[in-house]
mmCIF file of C-alpha atoms in Angstrom:
data_model
loop_
_atom_site.group_PDB
_atom_site.id
_atom_site.type_symbol
_atom_site.label_atom_id
_atom_site.label_comp_id
_atom_site.label_asym_id
_atom_site.label_seq_id
_atom_site.Cartn_x
_atom_site.Cartn_y
_atom_site.Cartn_z
ATOM 1 C CA MET S 1 15.356 -19.622 0.461
ATOM 2 C CA ILE S 2 17.198 -19.848 3.761
ATOM 3 C CA THR S 3 16.161 -18.045 6.947
ATOM 4 C CA PRO S 4 19.063 -16.815 9.112
ATOM 5 C CA PRO S 5 19.407 -18.870 12.327
ATOM 6 C CA LEU S 6 18.037 -17.598 15.612
ATOM 7 C CA PRO S 7 20.816 -15.966 17.650
ATOM 8 C CA PRO S 8 21.615 -18.227 20.654
ATOM 9 C CA GLU S 9 21.480 -15.283 23.051
ATOM 10 C CA ALA S 10 17.827 -14.692 22.084
ATOM 11 C CA LEU S 11 16.706 -17.984 23.623
ATOM 12 C CA ALA S 12 19.001 -17.511 26.608
ATOM 13 C CA ARG S 13 16.967 -14.417 27.514
ATOM 14 C CA TYR S 14 13.880 -16.608 28.082
ATOM 15 C CA PRO S 15 14.706 -19.791 30.048
ATOM 16 C CA GLY S 16 12.413 -22.638 29.064
ATOM 17 C CA LEU S 17 11.202 -21.030 25.838
ATOM 18 C CA GLU S 18 13.149 -23.491 23.720
ATOM 19 C CA LYS S 19 10.853 -26.330 24.857
ATOM 20 C CA LEU S 20 7.861 -24.481 23.386
ATOM 21 C CA GLY S 21 9.306 -24.295 19.883
ATOM 22 C CA ARG S 22 7.055 -25.526 17.076
ATOM 23 C CA THR S 23 7.878 -26.017 13.427
ATOM 24 C CA THR S 24 6.220 -23.988 10.709
ATOM 25 C CA THR S 25 6.833 -24.106 6.982
ATOM 26 C CA ARG S 26 7.537 -20.739 5.425
ATOM 27 C CA LEU S 27 6.238 -20.952 1.859
ATOM 28 C CA HIS S 28 8.421 -18.192 0.378
ATOM 29 C CA PRO S 29 6.209 -17.515 -2.681
ATOM 30 C CA ARG S 30 8.024 -15.897 -5.593
ATOM 31 C CA PRO S 31 6.545 -14.963 -8.996
ATOM 32 C CA GLY S 32 7.049 -17.686 -11.571
ATOM 33 C CA ALA S 33 5.396 -20.149 -13.931
ATOM 34 C CA VAL S 34 3.529 -22.977 -12.191
ATOM 35 C CA THR S 35 1.524 -26.024 -13.259
ATOM 36 C CA ALA S 36 -1.285 -28.066 -11.772
ATOM 37 C CA THR S 37 1.235 -30.595 -10.453
ATOM 38 C CA ASP S 38 3.065 -27.983 -8.346
ATOM 39 C CA SER S 39 2.582 -26.518 -4.921
ATOM 40 C CA HIS S 40 1.887 -22.870 -5.667
ATOM 41 C CA VAL S 41 -0.014 -19.656 -5.088
ATOM 42 C CA GLY S 42 -2.300 -18.502 -7.884
ATOM 43 C CA GLY S 43 -1.786 -21.387 -10.293
ATOM 44 C CA PRO S 44 -4.042 -24.087 -11.794
ATOM 45 C CA LEU S 45 -5.494 -26.773 -9.546
ATOM 46 C CA ARG S 46 -5.659 -30.528 -10.039
ATOM 47 C CA TRP S 47 -9.443 -30.476 -10.016
ATOM 48 C CA PRO S 48 -11.597 -33.529 -10.809
ATOM 49 C CA ALA S 49 -13.514 -33.072 -14.064
ATOM 50 C CA ASP S 50 -16.697 -34.530 -12.545
ATOM 51 C CA GLU S 51 -16.679 -32.287 -9.452
ATOM 52 C CA PRO S 52 -18.457 -28.912 -9.602
ATOM 53 C CA TRP S 53 -16.184 -25.902 -9.288
ATOM 54 C CA PRO S 54 -16.923 -23.990 -6.042
ATOM 55 C CA THR S 55 -19.050 -20.867 -6.332
ATOM 56 C CA CYS S 56 -20.068 -18.148 -3.891
ATOM 57 C CA ASP S 57 -23.664 -17.112 -3.314
ATOM 58 C CA VAL S 58 -23.016 -15.053 -0.176
ATOM 59 C CA PRO S 59 -23.962 -11.381 -0.664
ATOM 60 C CA HIS S 60 -20.867 -9.268 -1.233
ATOM 61 C CA MET S 61 -20.303 -5.762 0.072
ATOM 62 C CA VAL S 62 -20.410 -2.840 -2.338
ATOM 63 C CA HIS S 63 -18.918 0.591 -1.650
ATOM 64 C CA GLU S 64 -21.377 3.439 -2.230
ATOM 65 C CA GLU S 65 -21.204 7.232 -1.931
ATOM 66 C CA VAL S 66 -24.194 9.247 -0.719
ATOM 67 C CA PRO S 67 -24.300 13.036 -1.393
ATOM 68 C CA ILE S 68 -24.304 15.203 1.735
ATOM 69 C CA PRO S 69 -26.116 18.571 1.773
ATOM 70 C CA ALA S 70 -23.667 21.494 1.721
ATOM 71 C CA GLU S 71 -25.107 22.907 4.968
ATOM 72 C CA LEU S 72 -24.442 19.647 6.877
ATOM 73 C CA ALA S 73 -20.967 19.337 5.343
ATOM 74 C CA THR S 74 -20.141 22.869 6.523
ATOM 75 C CA ARG S 75 -21.243 22.084 10.079
ATOM 76 C CA MET S 76 -19.228 18.854 10.079
ATOM 77 C CA ARG S 77 -16.068 20.618 8.915
ATOM 78 C CA THR S 78 -16.507 23.404 11.466
ATOM 79 C CA ALA S 79 -16.835 20.870 14.273
ATOM 80 C CA GLU S 80 -13.819 18.920 12.989
ATOM 81 C CA ARG S 81 -11.643 22.069 12.938
ATOM 82 C CA GLY S 82 -12.671 22.815 16.510
ATOM 83 C CA ARG S 83 -11.656 19.323 17.613
ATOM 84 C CA ARG S 84 -8.271 19.616 15.912
ATOM 85 C CA GLN S 85 -7.597 22.898 17.670
ATOM 86 C CA SER S 86 -8.766 21.831 21.122
ATOM 87 C CA HIS S 87 -7.835 18.116 20.843
ATOM 88 C CA VAL S 88 -11.213 17.212 22.366
ATOM 89 C CA LEU S 89 -14.572 16.276 20.876
ATOM 90 C CA ALA S 90 -16.311 19.518 19.911
ATOM 91 C CA GLU S 91 -19.706 20.214 21.461
ATOM 92 C CA GLY S 92 -22.415 18.787 19.248
ATOM 93 C CA GLU S 93 -19.996 16.852 17.017
ATOM 94 C CA LEU S 94 -21.329 13.492 18.197
ATOM 95 C CA ASP S 95 -24.880 14.604 17.349
ATOM 96 C CA LEU S 96 -23.671 15.696 13.908
ATOM 97 C CA HIS S 97 -22.117 12.276 13.285
ATOM 98 C CA GLN S 98 -25.374 10.613 14.272
ATOM 99 C CA GLU S 99 -27.259 12.936 11.922
ATOM 100 C CA LEU S 100 -24.828 12.074 9.117
ATOM 101 C CA ALA S 101 -25.039 8.334 9.807
ATOM 102 C CA ALA S 102 -28.840 8.502 9.697
ATOM 103 C CA LEU S 103 -28.673 10.320 6.349
ATOM 104 C CA VAL S 104 -26.204 7.877 4.780
ATOM 105 C CA GLY S 105 -28.022 4.834 6.144
ATOM 106 C CA PRO S 106 -26.926 1.320 7.190
ATOM 107 C CA GLY S 107 -23.312 0.490 6.458
ATOM 108 C CA PHE S 108 -22.065 4.043 7.147
ATOM 109 C CA VAL S 109 -18.276 4.105 7.505
ATOM 110 C CA GLY S 110 -17.260 7.766 7.095
ATOM 111 C CA TRP S 111 -17.413 10.902 5.017
ATOM 112 C CA GLY S 112 -15.157 13.138 2.947
ATOM 113 C CA SER S 113 -14.466 14.390 -0.578
ATOM 114 C CA ARG S 114 -12.164 13.445 -3.424
ATOM 115 C CA ASP S 115 -9.871 16.064 -4.957
ATOM 116 C CA GLY S 116 -11.987 18.948 -3.729
ATOM 117 C CA GLY S 117 -15.200 17.459 -5.089
ATOM 118 C CA PRO S 118 -18.575 17.320 -3.338
ATOM 119 C CA VAL S 119 -18.697 15.962 0.179
ATOM 120 C CA VAL S 120 -20.177 12.485 0.384
ATOM 121 C CA GLY S 121 -20.878 9.843 2.966
ATOM 122 C CA TYR S 122 -19.375 6.398 2.509
ATOM 123 C CA ARG S 123 -21.196 3.164 3.163
ATOM 124 C CA TYR S 124 -20.935 -0.545 2.399
ATOM 125 C CA VAL S 125 -24.130 -2.364 1.502
ATOM 126 C CA PRO S 126 -24.728 -6.060 0.741
ATOM 127 C CA ARG S 127 -25.547 -7.061 -2.810
ATOM 128 C CA GLU S 128 -26.406 -10.448 -4.248
ATOM 129 C CA HIS S 129 -24.203 -11.888 -6.963
ATOM 130 C CA PRO S 130 -26.164 -11.943 -10.273
ATOM 131 C CA ALA S 131 -25.388 -15.673 -10.312
ATOM 132 C CA PRO S 132 -23.283 -17.930 -8.081
ATOM 133 C CA ASN S 133 -19.784 -16.555 -8.589
ATOM 134 C CA PRO S 134 -16.980 -19.010 -9.489
ATOM 135 C CA MET S 135 -14.193 -18.813 -6.935
ATOM 136 C CA VAL S 136 -10.562 -18.010 -7.664
ATOM 137 C CA ALA S 137 -7.823 -20.584 -7.100
ATOM 138 C CA LEU S 138 -5.682 -19.142 -4.326
ATOM 139 C CA ALA S 139 -3.207 -21.910 -3.467
ATOM 140 C CA GLN S 140 -2.386 -25.575 -3.833
ATOM 141 C CA LEU S 141 -0.178 -27.268 -1.253
ATOM 142 C CA ARG S 142 1.281 -30.773 -1.486
ATOM 143 C CA ALA S 143 2.288 -32.566 1.720
ATOM 144 C CA GLU S 144 5.354 -33.830 -0.138
ATOM 145 C CA ASP S 145 6.526 -30.212 -0.477
ATOM 146 C CA VAL S 146 5.198 -28.699 2.752
ATOM 147 C CA PRO S 147 6.322 -30.656 5.845
ATOM 148 C CA ASP S 148 3.888 -29.021 8.279
ATOM 149 C CA LEU S 149 0.781 -29.488 6.146
ATOM 150 C CA PRO S 150 -1.818 -31.490 8.133
ATOM 151 C CA ARG S 151 -3.009 -34.750 6.568
ATOM 152 C CA PRO S 152 -6.605 -35.211 7.798
ATOM 153 C CA GLY S 153 -7.967 -38.598 6.790
ATOM 154 C CA GLY S 154 -4.779 -39.363 4.897
ATOM 155 C CA ALA S 155 -5.104 -36.362 2.552
ATOM 156 C CA ASP S 156 -1.853 -35.189 1.009
ATOM 157 C CA LEU S 157 -3.095 -32.191 -0.982
ATOM 158 C CA LEU S 158 -4.811 -28.987 0.118
ATOM 159 C CA GLN S 159 -6.517 -26.680 -2.364
ATOM 160 C CA VAL S 160 -7.654 -23.211 -1.272
ATOM 161 C CA LEU S 161 -10.146 -21.096 -3.199
ATOM 162 C CA TRP S 162 -11.884 -17.836 -2.418
ATOM 163 C CA CYS S 163 -14.421 -15.391 -3.828
ATOM 164 C CA PRO S 164 -12.595 -12.177 -4.794
ATOM 165 C CA PHE S 165 -15.102 -9.769 -3.249
ATOM 166 C CA GLU S 166 -15.536 -8.211 0.181
ATOM 167 C CA HIS S 167 -18.054 -10.040 2.370
ATOM 168 C CA SER S 168 -19.252 -9.312 5.892
ATOM 169 C CA GLU S 169 -19.976 -12.936 6.792
ATOM 170 C CA GLY S 170 -17.154 -14.029 9.109
ATOM 171 C CA PRO S 171 -14.150 -11.715 9.026
ATOM 172 C CA TRP S 172 -14.482 -8.937 6.458
ATOM 173 C CA GLY S 173 -13.029 -10.157 3.180
ATOM 174 C CA PRO S 174 -13.332 -13.085 0.764
ATOM 175 C CA THR S 175 -15.328 -16.235 1.428
ATOM 176 C CA VAL S 176 -13.033 -19.284 1.480
ATOM 177 C CA LYS S 177 -13.293 -22.958 0.483
ATOM 178 C CA LEU S 178 -10.839 -25.744 1.352
ATOM 179 C CA ARG S 179 -10.523 -29.046 -0.471
ATOM 180 C CA TRP S 180 -8.446 -31.831 1.074
ATOM 181 C CA ARG S 181 -7.531 -34.613 -1.365
ATOM 182 C CA ARG S 182 -5.374 -37.647 -2.011
ATOM 183 C CA GLU S 183 -3.243 -36.980 -5.078
ATOM 184 C CA ALA S 184 -3.267 -40.627 -6.143
ATOM 185 C CA GLU S 185 -7.048 -40.440 -6.628
ATOM 186 C CA LEU S 186 -6.862 -37.522 -9.088
ATOM 187 C CA THR S 187 -6.933 -38.833 -12.649
ATOM 188 C CA ASP S 188 -9.540 -37.284 -14.977
ATOM 189 C CA LEU S 189 -8.961 -33.546 -14.453
ATOM 190 C CA LEU S 190 -10.836 -30.373 -15.335
ATOM 191 C CA ALA S 191 -9.197 -28.687 -18.325
ATOM 192 C CA GLU S 192 -10.303 -25.108 -17.667
ATOM 193 C CA PRO S 193 -12.095 -23.747 -14.580
ATOM 194 C CA PRO S 194 -14.969 -21.283 -14.982
ATOM 195 C CA ARG S 195 -14.192 -17.613 -14.536
ATOM 196 C CA GLY S 196 -16.295 -15.270 -12.464
ATOM 197 C CA GLU S 197 -16.414 -11.616 -11.561
ATOM 198 C CA VAL S 198 -13.700 -9.920 -9.514
ATOM 199 C CA GLY S 199 -14.532 -7.209 -7.024
ATOM 200 C CA THR S 200 -11.088 -6.609 -5.493
ATOM 201 C CA ASP S 201 -7.861 -6.916 -7.490
ATOM 202 C CA GLY S 202 -5.929 -7.681 -4.301
ATOM 203 C CA TYR S 203 -7.796 -10.994 -4.092
ATOM 204 C CA VAL S 204 -6.471 -12.236 -7.441
ATOM 205 C CA PRO S 205 -3.054 -13.755 -6.707
ATOM 206 C CA ARG S 206 -0.079 -13.467 -9.008
ATOM 207 C CA PRO S 207 1.148 -16.991 -9.932
ATOM 208 C CA CYS S 208 4.009 -17.856 -7.600
ATOM 209 C CA ARG S 209 6.323 -20.801 -7.166
ATOM 210 C CA LEU S 210 6.883 -21.872 -3.575
ATOM 211 C CA HIS S 211 10.223 -22.461 -1.893
ATOM 212 C CA PRO S 212 9.093 -24.188 1.327
ATOM 213 C CA GLU S 213 11.419 -23.987 4.309
ATOM 214 C CA GLN S 214 10.731 -25.509 7.719
ATOM 215 C CA VAL S 215 11.764 -23.301 10.640
ATOM 216 C CA VAL S 216 11.054 -23.165 14.369
ATOM 217 C CA GLU S 217 8.997 -20.413 15.929
ATOM 218 C CA TYR S 218 7.614 -19.749 19.396
ATOM 219 C CA PRO S 219 4.267 -18.811 20.992
ATOM 220 C CA TYR S 220 2.721 -15.372 20.954
ATOM 221 C CA PRO S 221 3.438 -13.651 24.313
ATOM 222 C CA GLU S 222 -0.087 -14.156 25.674
ATOM 223 C CA GLU S 223 0.258 -17.909 25.131
ATOM 224 C CA LEU S 224 3.451 -18.141 27.191
ATOM 225 C CA PRO S 225 3.669 -19.325 30.826
ATOM 226 C CA GLU S 226 3.398 -16.471 33.312
ATOM 227 C CA ASN S 227 7.115 -16.404 34.157
ATOM 228 C CA LEU S 228 8.006 -15.923 30.488
ATOM 229 C CA GLN S 229 5.243 -13.373 30.001
ATOM 230 C CA ARG S 230 6.825 -11.274 32.736
ATOM 231 C CA LEU S 231 10.182 -11.388 30.980
ATOM 232 C CA VAL S 232 8.583 -10.356 27.695
ATOM 233 C CA ASP S 233 6.793 -7.496 29.460
ATOM 234 C CA GLU S 234 10.151 -6.256 30.737
ATOM 235 C CA ASP S 235 11.304 -6.033 27.146
ATOM 236 C CA GLU S 236 8.944 -5.183 24.296
ATOM 237 C CA ASP S 237 6.205 -7.465 22.961
ATOM 238 C CA GLU S 238 6.934 -6.214 19.453
ATOM 239 C CA GLU S 239 10.624 -7.062 19.757
ATOM 240 C CA TYR S 240 9.753 -10.565 20.967
ATOM 241 C CA VAL S 241 7.319 -11.142 18.078
ATOM 242 C CA ASP S 242 9.825 -9.811 15.541
ATOM 243 C CA THR S 243 12.411 -12.259 16.834
ATOM 244 C CA PHE S 244 10.437 -15.432 17.494
ATOM 245 C CA MET S 245 7.461 -15.447 15.091
ATOM 246 C CA ALA S 246 7.816 -15.931 11.337
ATOM 247 C CA PRO S 247 6.125 -13.423 8.984
ATOM 248 C CA GLY S 248 4.539 -14.100 5.612
ATOM 249 C CA TRP S 249 2.752 -17.063 4.070
ATOM 250 C CA LYS S 250 3.252 -20.148 6.218
ATOM 251 C CA VAL S 251 1.723 -23.490 7.207
ATOM 252 C CA GLY S 252 1.502 -24.560 10.846
ATOM 253 C CA GLY S 253 3.307 -22.934 13.740
ATOM 254 C CA TYR S 254 1.875 -20.231 15.991
ATOM 255 C CA ALA S 255 -0.554 -17.398 15.276
ATOM 256 C CA ASN S 256 0.448 -13.776 15.757
ATOM 257 C CA TRP S 257 -2.244 -11.841 17.672
ATOM 258 C CA SER S 258 -0.617 -8.404 17.607
ATOM 259 C CA LEU S 259 -3.692 -6.624 16.241
ATOM 260 C CA THR S 260 -6.480 -7.938 18.476
ATOM 261 C CA ASP S 261 -4.711 -9.798 21.294
ATOM 262 C CA LEU S 262 -5.235 -13.527 21.816
ATOM 263 C CA GLY S 263 -8.640 -14.743 20.650
ATOM 264 C CA PRO S 264 -10.550 -18.054 20.830
ATOM 265 C CA THR S 265 -10.487 -20.349 17.791
ATOM 266 C CA PRO S 266 -12.950 -23.178 18.567
ATOM 267 C CA CYS S 267 -14.130 -25.546 15.869
ATOM 268 C CA PRO S 268 -17.399 -24.178 14.433
ATOM 269 C CA ARG S 269 -18.868 -27.688 14.576
ATOM 270 C CA CYS S 270 -17.632 -29.523 17.679
ATOM 271 C CA ALA S 271 -16.273 -26.494 19.625
ATOM 272 C CA GLY S 272 -12.998 -28.394 20.114
ATOM 273 C CA PRO S 273 -9.505 -27.084 19.407
ATOM 274 C CA THR S 274 -8.368 -26.086 15.945
ATOM 275 C CA THR S 275 -4.918 -26.012 14.354
ATOM 276 C CA LEU S 276 -3.357 -23.060 12.567
ATOM 277 C CA THR S 277 -3.244 -24.502 9.072
ATOM 278 C CA LEU S 278 -2.396 -21.612 6.753
ATOM 279 C CA VAL S 279 -1.471 -17.935 6.979
ATOM 280 C CA ILE S 280 -2.289 -15.878 3.866
ATOM 281 C CA ASP S 281 -0.243 -12.710 4.221
ATOM 282 C CA SER S 282 -0.170 -9.439 2.304
ATOM 283 C CA SER S 283 3.583 -9.238 2.722
ATOM 284 C CA GLU S 284 6.630 -11.333 3.433
ATOM 285 C CA ARG S 285 8.261 -8.369 5.112
ATOM 286 C CA GLY S 286 9.785 -9.027 8.490
ATOM 287 C CA THR S 287 12.758 -7.908 10.513
ATOM 288 C CA GLU S 288 16.294 -8.698 9.399
ATOM 289 C CA ARG S 289 16.011 -11.805 11.583
ATOM 290 C CA TRP S 290 13.570 -13.297 9.044
ATOM 291 C CA GLN S 291 14.971 -11.851 5.822
ATOM 292 C CA PRO S 292 15.896 -14.928 3.743
ATOM 293 C CA THR S 293 18.952 -15.391 1.597
ATOM 294 C CA ARG S 294 19.105 -17.175 -1.735
ATOM 295 C CA ALA S 295 21.008 -20.401 -2.292
ATOM 296 C CA ASP S 296 24.048 -18.370 -3.335
ATOM 297 C CA GLY S 297 24.059 -16.610 0.042
ATOM 298 C CA GLU S 298 22.909 -13.242 -1.311
ATOM 299 C CA PRO S 299 19.948 -11.426 0.297
ATOM 300 C CA ASP S 300 16.594 -12.056 -1.365
ATOM 301 C CA ASP S 301 15.495 -8.507 -2.135
ATOM 302 C CA ASP S 302 12.375 -9.405 -4.147
ATOM 303 C CA SER S 303 10.517 -10.998 -1.279
ATOM 304 C CA TYR S 304 8.237 -8.340 0.165
ATOM 305 C CA GLU S 305 4.945 -8.537 -1.792
ATOM 306 C CA PRO S 306 5.375 -11.350 -4.298
ATOM 307 C CA THR S 307 1.782 -12.628 -4.548
ATOM 308 C CA GLY S 308 -0.028 -9.314 -5.061
ATOM 309 C CA VAL S 309 -2.567 -10.449 -2.446
ATOM 310 C CA VAL S 310 -3.749 -7.723 -0.071
ATOM 311 C CA VAL S 311 -5.817 -8.829 2.932
ATOM 312 C CA GLY S 312 -7.734 -6.209 4.902
ATOM 313 C CA ARG S 313 -5.524 -3.246 5.720
ATOM 314 C CA HIS S 314 -2.444 -4.994 4.413
ATOM 315 C CA GLY S 315 -2.773 -7.718 7.015
ATOM 316 C CA ALA S 316 -3.078 -11.495 7.094
ATOM 317 C CA LEU S 317 -5.895 -14.037 6.942
ATOM 318 C CA ARG S 318 -5.381 -17.139 9.094
ATOM 319 C CA VAL S 319 -7.122 -20.479 8.570
ATOM 320 C CA PHE S 320 -7.711 -22.599 11.705
ATOM 321 C CA ALA S 321 -8.890 -26.133 10.873
ATOM 322 C CA CYS S 322 -10.401 -28.820 13.072
ATOM 323 C CA LEU S 323 -8.502 -32.034 12.367
ATOM 324 C CA THR S 324 -10.893 -34.122 14.492
ATOM 325 C CA CYS S 325 -14.185 -33.627 12.658
ATOM 326 C CA PRO S 326 -14.345 -35.788 9.521
ATOM 327 C CA ASP S 327 -15.167 -32.961 7.101
ATOM 328 C CA VAL S 328 -12.382 -30.691 8.492
ATOM 329 C CA PRO S 329 -14.430 -27.567 9.329
ATOM 330 C CA PHE S 330 -12.447 -24.372 9.721
ATOM 331 C CA LEU S 331 -12.694 -20.779 10.827
ATOM 332 C CA LEU S 332 -10.988 -17.630 9.633
ATOM 333 C CA ASP S 333 -9.340 -14.826 11.548
ATOM 334 C CA GLN S 334 -7.945 -11.604 10.102
ATOM 335 C CA GLN S 335 -5.126 -9.611 11.646
#
């Protein structure tokens, strides 16, 4: 896969931006057969036979529906119609929401009905796994294939696993494990990993081959020097991001903070800086600037949602790792 080059006039609009360029490796996952010796999404891992397979014992969040009395549902709908007509919060509507939230209980997230059925309140509540739940293999990345993959302690292989349920610990979503390894040390391998329960289909990746491509991208607007921030403000932040920041699964580079604005990413152990290590994206979709072509020069039209992974509201999960601490602690951020 080949990303079209950045138009020269784009950099000319922002004097000095070129010096802030940083490489990132676009992974370009595409459905296909993979083996444990490949870099991939959703394939088998080179896992030592004598090492326990990671499991999750963090309570996962379960969606529940709580019946709402018809009288309260009628009052809620009346107040909602009044707000729609006046475009302001109807008198007493806030009190009604508080009454509804108290009825539904902790974890209340909303109310409604399905296909004209009874009105219910929605809530998410924590529930223990019946037993520690074996994690799903999400990705395996080899430094030989992925130029921007960090190599903490001389590691040349990163394995990423997660529990395919919603959790409230950290950002809402799956719990994640990272394993950094040296490929040369992997000899006696696990033949078949254990299988656990799956709570969310969007957390079970479709096996994908990777077509890594190293490109240059540039900082999110809030990370730019003030003079460049002013130039971006004169244009559109969205247009800048669409031009200078790569979408999709990638390793290294800069983080896109379009949803929440720039946030801190300190190491959870030493409070020092972390490095954007991996972006797990629901989609490869970007502007025409980032739409790759195949080796034959034709547009790659099958690139939008190759992995089947859906993070949050069709967003991205970013892994920030501390490359200073010996055990490589990390934190997660969802956009």
